[in-house]
XYZ file of C-alpha atoms in Angstrom:
467
model
C -16.010 32.632 -34.761
C -17.577 29.197 -35.327
C -14.773 27.476 -33.387
C -15.130 29.951 -30.510
C -18.857 29.246 -30.298
C -18.256 25.474 -30.354
C -15.535 25.842 -27.696
C -17.718 27.808 -25.269
C -20.663 25.479 -25.827
C -18.491 22.413 -25.245
C -17.123 23.794 -21.970
C -20.575 24.813 -20.741
C -22.113 21.406 -21.514
C -19.110 19.538 -20.050
C -19.406 21.536 -16.812
C -23.107 20.618 -16.674
C -22.182 16.939 -17.129
C -19.607 17.170 -14.315
C -22.235 18.665 -12.013
C -24.795 16.023 -12.954
C -22.340 13.149 -12.415
C -21.493 14.444 -8.937
C -25.193 14.940 -8.151
C -25.904 11.317 -9.061
C -23.029 10.174 -6.865
C -21.062 8.630 -9.716
C -17.687 10.023 -8.701
C -15.834 12.837 -10.426
C -16.835 11.856 -13.945
C -13.305 11.668 -15.283
C -14.144 10.654 -18.878
C -17.741 11.553 -19.740
C -17.295 15.376 -19.743
C -14.332 15.056 -22.097
C -16.248 12.689 -24.352
C -19.142 15.164 -24.644
C -16.839 18.150 -25.205
C -14.929 16.386 -27.996
C -18.204 15.592 -29.772
C -19.206 19.250 -29.733
C -15.745 20.709 -30.425
C -13.243 18.145 -31.819
C -10.343 20.601 -31.601
C -10.870 21.492 -27.944
C -8.037 19.373 -26.506
C -5.400 20.823 -28.835
C -6.628 24.348 -28.093
C -6.553 23.940 -24.316
C -3.233 22.053 -24.223
C -1.399 24.795 -26.127
C -1.915 27.067 -23.125
C 0.420 25.101 -20.822
C 3.043 27.841 -20.880
C 6.045 25.794 -19.703
C 5.213 22.601 -21.567
C 3.608 19.169 -21.540
C 4.928 16.036 -19.818
C 3.465 12.638 -20.744
C 3.901 9.417 -18.775
C 3.257 6.137 -20.575
C 4.153 2.448 -20.254
C 2.466 -0.632 -18.820
C 2.675 -0.329 -15.027
C 3.139 2.661 -12.729
C 1.744 5.420 -14.963
C -0.739 6.836 -12.454
C 1.689 6.733 -9.530
C 4.579 8.232 -11.509
C 2.433 10.991 -13.009
C 0.957 11.928 -9.633
C 4.434 11.950 -8.107
C 5.568 14.378 -10.833
C 2.478 16.497 -10.117
C 3.370 16.631 -6.430
C 6.933 17.641 -7.307
C 5.702 20.405 -9.602
C 3.228 21.615 -6.965
C 5.956 21.634 -4.294
C 8.069 23.767 -6.660
C 5.222 26.281 -6.969
C 4.049 25.431 -10.476
C 0.388 25.410 -11.524
C -0.485 22.188 -13.296
C -3.199 20.319 -15.144
C -3.101 16.582 -14.308
C -5.393 13.611 -14.891
C -4.777 12.435 -11.334
C -7.494 9.759 -11.238
C -5.774 7.728 -13.940
C -8.293 8.424 -16.725
C -5.623 8.114 -19.394
C -7.616 7.884 -22.630
C -8.177 10.997 -24.754
C -11.552 11.656 -23.100
C -10.111 11.614 -19.572
C -7.196 13.833 -20.622
C -9.662 16.319 -22.120
C -11.643 16.311 -18.867
C -8.484 17.222 -16.934
C -8.080 20.379 -19.039
C -11.799 21.189 -18.815
C -11.607 21.266 -15.020
C -8.929 23.944 -15.232
C -10.472 25.941 -18.115
C -12.593 29.056 -17.711
C -15.940 29.252 -19.500
C -14.165 31.239 -22.215
C -11.571 28.542 -22.807
C -8.626 30.024 -20.919
C -6.263 27.658 -19.081
C -3.885 29.235 -16.572
C -1.166 26.653 -15.926
C 2.568 26.132 -16.181
C 2.670 22.403 -16.983
C 0.269 19.784 -18.261
C 1.205 16.454 -16.644
C -0.583 13.688 -18.485
C -0.732 9.953 -17.922
C -1.386 8.449 -21.366
C -2.522 4.914 -22.213
C 0.020 3.142 -24.452
C -2.503 2.387 -27.204
C -3.851 5.966 -27.065
C -0.396 7.585 -27.101
C -0.220 8.106 -30.901
C -3.685 9.671 -31.036
C -3.044 11.986 -28.075
C 0.300 13.202 -29.456
C -1.402 14.175 -32.711
C -3.332 16.776 -30.697
C -0.955 17.497 -27.816
C 2.760 17.751 -28.517
C 4.783 16.627 -25.471
C 8.009 18.339 -24.473
C 9.005 15.393 -22.285
C 7.900 11.737 -22.347
C 8.492 9.404 -19.387
C 8.335 5.662 -20.170
C 8.021 3.361 -17.150
C 8.184 -0.240 -18.437
C 6.665 -2.681 -20.937
C 4.979 -5.901 -19.813
C 2.401 -8.222 -21.323
C -0.958 -6.580 -20.663
C -4.481 -7.310 -21.939
C -3.725 -9.089 -25.217
C -7.295 -8.497 -26.411
C -6.676 -4.725 -26.203
C -2.984 -4.211 -26.913
C -1.982 -7.281 -28.898
C 1.495 -8.727 -28.491
C 4.085 -6.756 -26.552
C 6.262 -5.979 -29.568
C 3.224 -4.315 -31.191
C 2.919 -1.899 -28.279
C 6.639 -1.093 -28.259
C 6.644 -0.513 -32.034
C 3.639 1.801 -31.701
C 5.414 3.955 -29.115
C 8.693 3.942 -31.069
C 7.029 5.034 -34.329
C 5.222 7.834 -32.519
C 8.406 9.103 -30.843
C 10.135 9.227 -34.235
C 7.536 11.811 -35.263
C 8.309 14.030 -32.256
C 11.634 15.778 -32.987
C 12.862 17.779 -30.017
C 10.894 15.794 -27.433
C 13.020 14.715 -24.476
C 12.789 11.213 -23.020
C 13.055 9.796 -19.497
C 13.650 6.055 -19.878
C 13.941 3.070 -17.549
C 17.489 1.824 -18.157
C 16.703 -1.551 -16.542
C 13.997 -2.506 -19.053
C 15.604 -3.401 -22.405
C 12.368 -2.671 -24.269
C 12.199 0.840 -22.819
C 15.928 1.551 -23.185
C 15.725 0.633 -26.866
C 13.473 3.656 -27.470
C 16.501 5.941 -27.205
C 17.145 5.250 -30.898
C 13.872 7.042 -31.693
C 14.636 10.091 -29.558
C 14.594 13.522 -31.132
C 15.738 15.263 -27.950
C 17.775 14.631 -24.816
C 17.540 11.181 -23.209
C 17.762 10.721 -19.438
C 17.970 7.252 -17.878
C 16.980 6.051 -14.415
C 17.382 2.637 -12.821
C 18.401 0.549 -9.842
C 21.937 -0.672 -9.245
C 22.851 -4.007 -7.734
C 21.627 -4.517 -4.164
C 20.987 -7.362 -1.722
C 17.575 -8.302 -3.132
C 18.535 -8.791 -6.793
C 18.371 -12.358 -8.127
C 20.496 -14.368 -10.527
C 17.423 -15.786 -12.289
C 13.782 -14.888 -12.843
C 10.914 -17.355 -13.119
C 8.424 -14.645 -14.089
C 7.071 -14.380 -17.636
C 9.610 -12.263 -19.519
C 8.427 -11.467 -23.026
C 11.101 -8.756 -23.024
C 14.019 -11.164 -22.479
C 15.062 -11.011 -26.141
C 17.215 -8.279 -27.615
C 14.995 -5.587 -29.185
C 17.646 -4.990 -31.842
C 18.729 -8.433 -33.082
C 16.315 -10.856 -31.360
C 18.941 -12.928 -29.555
C 18.260 -13.904 -25.936
C 19.746 -11.409 -23.505
C 22.285 -12.406 -20.861
C 21.735 -10.997 -17.359
C 24.235 -10.231 -14.611
C 21.218 -9.954 -12.268
C 17.459 -9.335 -12.267
C 15.394 -6.821 -10.323
C 12.104 -8.461 -11.371
C 10.631 -9.787 -14.616
C 12.936 -8.623 -17.459
C 14.234 -5.623 -15.486
C 17.893 -5.880 -14.541
C 21.457 -5.620 -15.825
C 21.388 -7.136 -19.326
C 23.638 -7.472 -22.350
C 23.090 -8.973 -25.775
C 25.876 -11.462 -26.683
C 24.995 -10.968 -30.348
C 24.947 -7.245 -31.150
C 26.293 -5.803 -27.876
C 23.126 -3.911 -26.913
C 23.270 -3.466 -23.128
C 21.851 -1.605 -20.151
C 22.851 2.043 -20.550
C 24.434 3.866 -17.597
C 21.667 5.383 -15.479
C 22.176 9.056 -14.682
C 19.740 8.675 -11.785
C 20.414 5.393 -9.980
C 19.178 3.921 -6.725
C 21.461 1.810 -4.512
C 21.339 0.387 -0.972
C 17.657 -0.438 -1.305
C 15.833 -0.907 2.007
C 12.284 -2.283 1.608
C 9.951 -1.974 4.609
C 6.293 -2.798 5.207
C 5.164 0.824 4.869
C 7.854 2.445 2.722
C 10.912 1.869 0.512
C 14.149 3.825 0.721
C 17.422 3.921 -1.187
C 20.543 5.964 -1.714
C 20.215 7.941 -4.902
C 23.054 9.007 -7.169
C 22.280 11.761 -9.677
C 24.048 14.454 -11.727
C 22.897 16.910 -9.063
C 24.470 14.944 -6.181
C 23.670 12.057 -3.862
C 20.496 11.943 -1.776
C 18.333 9.647 0.312
C 15.102 8.815 -1.499
C 12.116 7.828 0.644
C 8.982 6.517 -1.065
C 6.166 6.166 1.531
C 4.629 3.112 -0.149
C 6.063 -0.433 -0.268
C 7.304 -2.339 -3.293
C 10.304 -2.256 -5.588
C 8.079 -1.142 -8.457
C 7.071 1.963 -6.468
C 10.751 2.748 -6.013
C 11.060 2.667 -9.811
C 8.118 5.092 -10.010
C 9.909 7.389 -7.597
C 13.146 7.247 -9.611
C 11.223 8.083 -12.789
C 9.529 11.037 -11.072
C 12.843 12.269 -9.609
C 14.416 12.191 -13.072
C 11.439 14.031 -14.591
C 11.695 16.625 -11.821
C 15.343 17.229 -12.680
C 14.361 17.606 -16.344
C 11.867 20.295 -15.311
C 14.609 22.144 -13.436
C 13.306 21.482 -9.908
C 15.851 21.488 -7.070
C 16.699 17.926 -5.917
C 15.869 18.646 -2.259
C 12.443 19.921 -3.301
C 11.939 16.711 -5.279
C 12.925 14.395 -2.413
C 10.730 16.352 0.019
C 7.763 16.086 -2.334
C 8.251 12.348 -2.846
C 8.587 11.696 0.890
C 5.138 13.278 1.351
C 3.472 11.506 -1.551
C 0.048 9.964 -0.907
C -1.141 7.214 -3.273
C -4.161 7.378 -5.547
C -7.054 4.984 -5.038
C -5.883 1.379 -5.083
C -2.190 2.120 -5.482
C -0.970 0.580 -2.216
C -3.664 2.552 -0.394
C -3.845 1.961 3.359
C -6.969 1.636 5.510
C -7.598 0.561 9.084
C -10.567 -1.517 10.194
C -10.754 -1.361 13.991
C -7.132 -2.292 14.787
C -6.557 -4.263 11.582
C -4.342 -2.736 8.833
C -5.816 -3.086 5.329
C -3.963 -2.641 2.034
C -5.804 -2.016 -1.268
C -3.941 -2.492 -4.554
C -4.774 -2.557 -8.261
C -3.644 -5.625 -10.251
C -4.003 -5.799 -14.007
C -1.317 -8.033 -15.537
C 1.039 -10.875 -14.526
C 4.015 -8.705 -13.562
C 1.950 -6.302 -11.476
C 0.113 -9.178 -9.791
C 3.409 -10.923 -8.971
C 4.711 -7.772 -7.322
C 1.412 -7.445 -5.443
C 1.812 -10.990 -4.150
C 5.336 -10.153 -3.064
C 4.021 -7.218 -1.059
C 1.253 -9.410 0.403
C 3.822 -11.905 1.667
C 5.849 -9.100 3.250
C 2.900 -7.968 5.409
C 2.578 -8.964 9.051
C 0.859 -12.345 8.978
C -1.292 -14.218 8.941
C -3.029 -12.215 6.188
C -6.688 -12.364 5.115
C -6.842 -11.794 1.344
C -9.553 -10.638 -1.064
C -9.008 -11.068 -4.813
C -11.610 -9.352 -7.037
C -11.474 -10.183 -10.749
C -13.704 -8.556 -13.386
C -13.547 -8.983 -17.149
C -15.080 -5.768 -18.445
C -13.510 -3.899 -21.366
C -11.240 -1.841 -19.105
C -9.973 -5.013 -17.402
C -9.534 -7.049 -20.575
C -12.061 -9.705 -21.580
C -9.413 -12.412 -21.758
C -8.483 -13.538 -18.224
C -6.071 -16.251 -19.343
C -3.280 -13.968 -18.052
C -4.124 -15.199 -14.545
C -2.344 -18.455 -15.438
C 0.888 -16.491 -15.961
C 0.773 -15.133 -12.395
C 2.980 -16.980 -9.929
C 0.218 -17.979 -7.492
C 2.310 -21.032 -6.660
C 4.121 -18.846 -4.105
C 0.897 -18.952 -2.070
C 1.221 -22.735 -1.839
C 4.797 -22.401 -0.625
C 3.863 -19.669 1.866
C 0.314 -20.776 2.652
C 0.866 -20.565 6.414
C 1.328 -16.807 5.959
C -2.161 -16.573 4.388
C -5.181 -17.274 6.571
C -8.008 -16.910 4.023
C -8.363 -16.230 0.272
C -11.798 -14.857 -0.679
C -12.430 -14.631 -4.439
C -15.095 -12.284 -5.808
C -16.066 -10.250 -8.867
C -17.437 -11.404 -12.201
C -14.721 -14.055 -12.506
C -14.288 -14.905 -8.841
C -15.035 -18.593 -9.456
C -12.323 -18.811 -12.149
C -9.895 -17.109 -9.760
C -10.670 -19.786 -7.167
C -9.941 -22.509 -9.744
C -6.579 -20.887 -10.503
C -5.688 -20.898 -6.793
C -6.737 -24.547 -6.539
C -4.388 -25.505 -9.396
C -1.623 -23.441 -7.775
C -1.801 -25.823 -4.832
C -3.386 -23.499 -2.268
C -5.177 -25.590 0.402
C -8.861 -25.813 -0.546
C -10.061 -24.992 2.950
C -8.499 -21.533 2.560
C -10.314 -20.683 -0.708
C -13.806 -19.110 -0.648
C -15.992 -17.569 -3.395
C -18.351 -14.806 -2.235
C -20.512 -11.966 -3.538
C -18.530 -8.721 -3.308
C -20.147 -7.079 -0.261
C -20.031 -10.303 1.730
C -16.462 -10.921 0.544
C -15.250 -7.540 1.832
C -16.997 -8.046 5.159
C -15.639 -11.567 5.529
C -12.038 -10.558 4.912
C -12.243 -7.548 7.238
C -13.614 -9.734 10.033
C -11.238 -12.608 9.401
C -8.872 -13.724 12.174
C -5.716 -12.582 10.368
C -3.560 -9.731 11.672
C -3.625 -7.884 8.330
C -5.941 -7.732 5.307
C -4.877 -7.356 1.682
C -7.308 -6.488 -1.133
C -6.200 -7.085 -4.746
C -8.589 -5.992 -7.515
C -8.660 -5.488 -11.266
C -9.587 -2.038 -12.556
C -13.393 -2.112 -12.688
C -13.542 -4.243 -9.529
C -11.333 -1.761 -7.671
C -13.937 1.000 -7.430
C -16.818 -1.044 -5.982
C -14.399 -2.772 -3.587
C -13.058 0.618 -2.494
C -16.575 1.985 -2.032
C -17.630 -0.973 0.155
C -14.335 -0.914 2.065
C -14.673 2.831 2.753
C -17.994 2.154 4.463
C -16.254 -0.009 7.058
C -12.679 1.254 7.351
C -10.928 4.600 7.540
C -8.163 5.695 5.191
C -4.742 6.135 6.709
C -2.985 7.747 3.744
C -5.819 9.823 2.338
C -5.114 11.363 -1.061
C -4.592 15.065 -0.405
C -5.291 17.813 -2.889
C -2.178 18.570 -4.854
C -1.136 22.236 -4.864
C -2.517 24.012 -7.925
C -3.895 20.775 -9.338
C -7.283 20.514 -11.040
């Protein structure tokens, strides 16, 4: 009786907070309602999550969590399932609780088939103590915010130890990342692998920071037949024999384009063409992960490929705008690997390109911005004719400008501006295309300013049966 009273009170107050946040124009309030509800009723998340009648899917890893999780949500919606999903990327326990609260009735009933949850790596152990996943999708592991996560091996160990406590939980793992593939040893249920085969754009070496280049079993340096990017590729340990496992779902014949990426896909259910309507090799990996998760949920492959072909990105995940006749791309950057891939996409755009880089150092971004020195900005020196203007903004815009200077970018192309003026300057620059790259807390104000000038081309649509 006491729990029921706490539950109803928590839901009522959380709904009031949601309404108030919207009234004040502060967005959807993706974390605050959950925070308030957990204070009033600490057991509310576990209670609500148990009502997902077909099960719980969690997506974790360093990069691609939001995109992969939202792709899985679109697949599930296309298949006719009702889902709970934290679509905005609020992946801490408070944001996950809010996702359930949006779907819950005032009496605490949740009518859904699946809960599809993006979960922060550091929060993963805490969330799984309250919500038991039936399937866990792991995207990749890269160096990310050392002041929050610590060294990379700490994060991997944390996930591995948690998985060992989840007997019966199935895993969807990236075969091309040795750190992710090594988690199979901790699996209590079925393991499914996805990855990319050899194609024309693989390389024989990688200059990117690769903290994962050592064998996770014996510590010896891995030998690679080829690299996709960073430590992802076809690897083998000359010491203990640990190697890339065969991928049940594998992409081949990769065709990257400015607005989409396609590949041939081989799977246990047959061969298909996979079309991901956003650019970048890393988004193709997200699509492969989502396809594999869809198969694990029993969805027909043609339903999965149709859903993925119609996917629309969340805010700042290769989101497209148009200012007058000028295409504009907005993308989140948060660590060296993700930034390197963002630069690769920038250089693939129709040039010359006007560029905005917004760097903040709030808690959600990571206070330590030394990671910027691990990003390969030197490619902008080599390809500087492709870039017309680089406008740096945000709390650490000046430091970003210094990094570009040391990368060898011509000084006349580097500008530091206040954020509103920076957005306006880049939009009105003489380049044919504009590219906006922003860290997490800089992304939202940049998006808000940008939306006042430009129209979205790939607006995020409501997912079927998604709250």
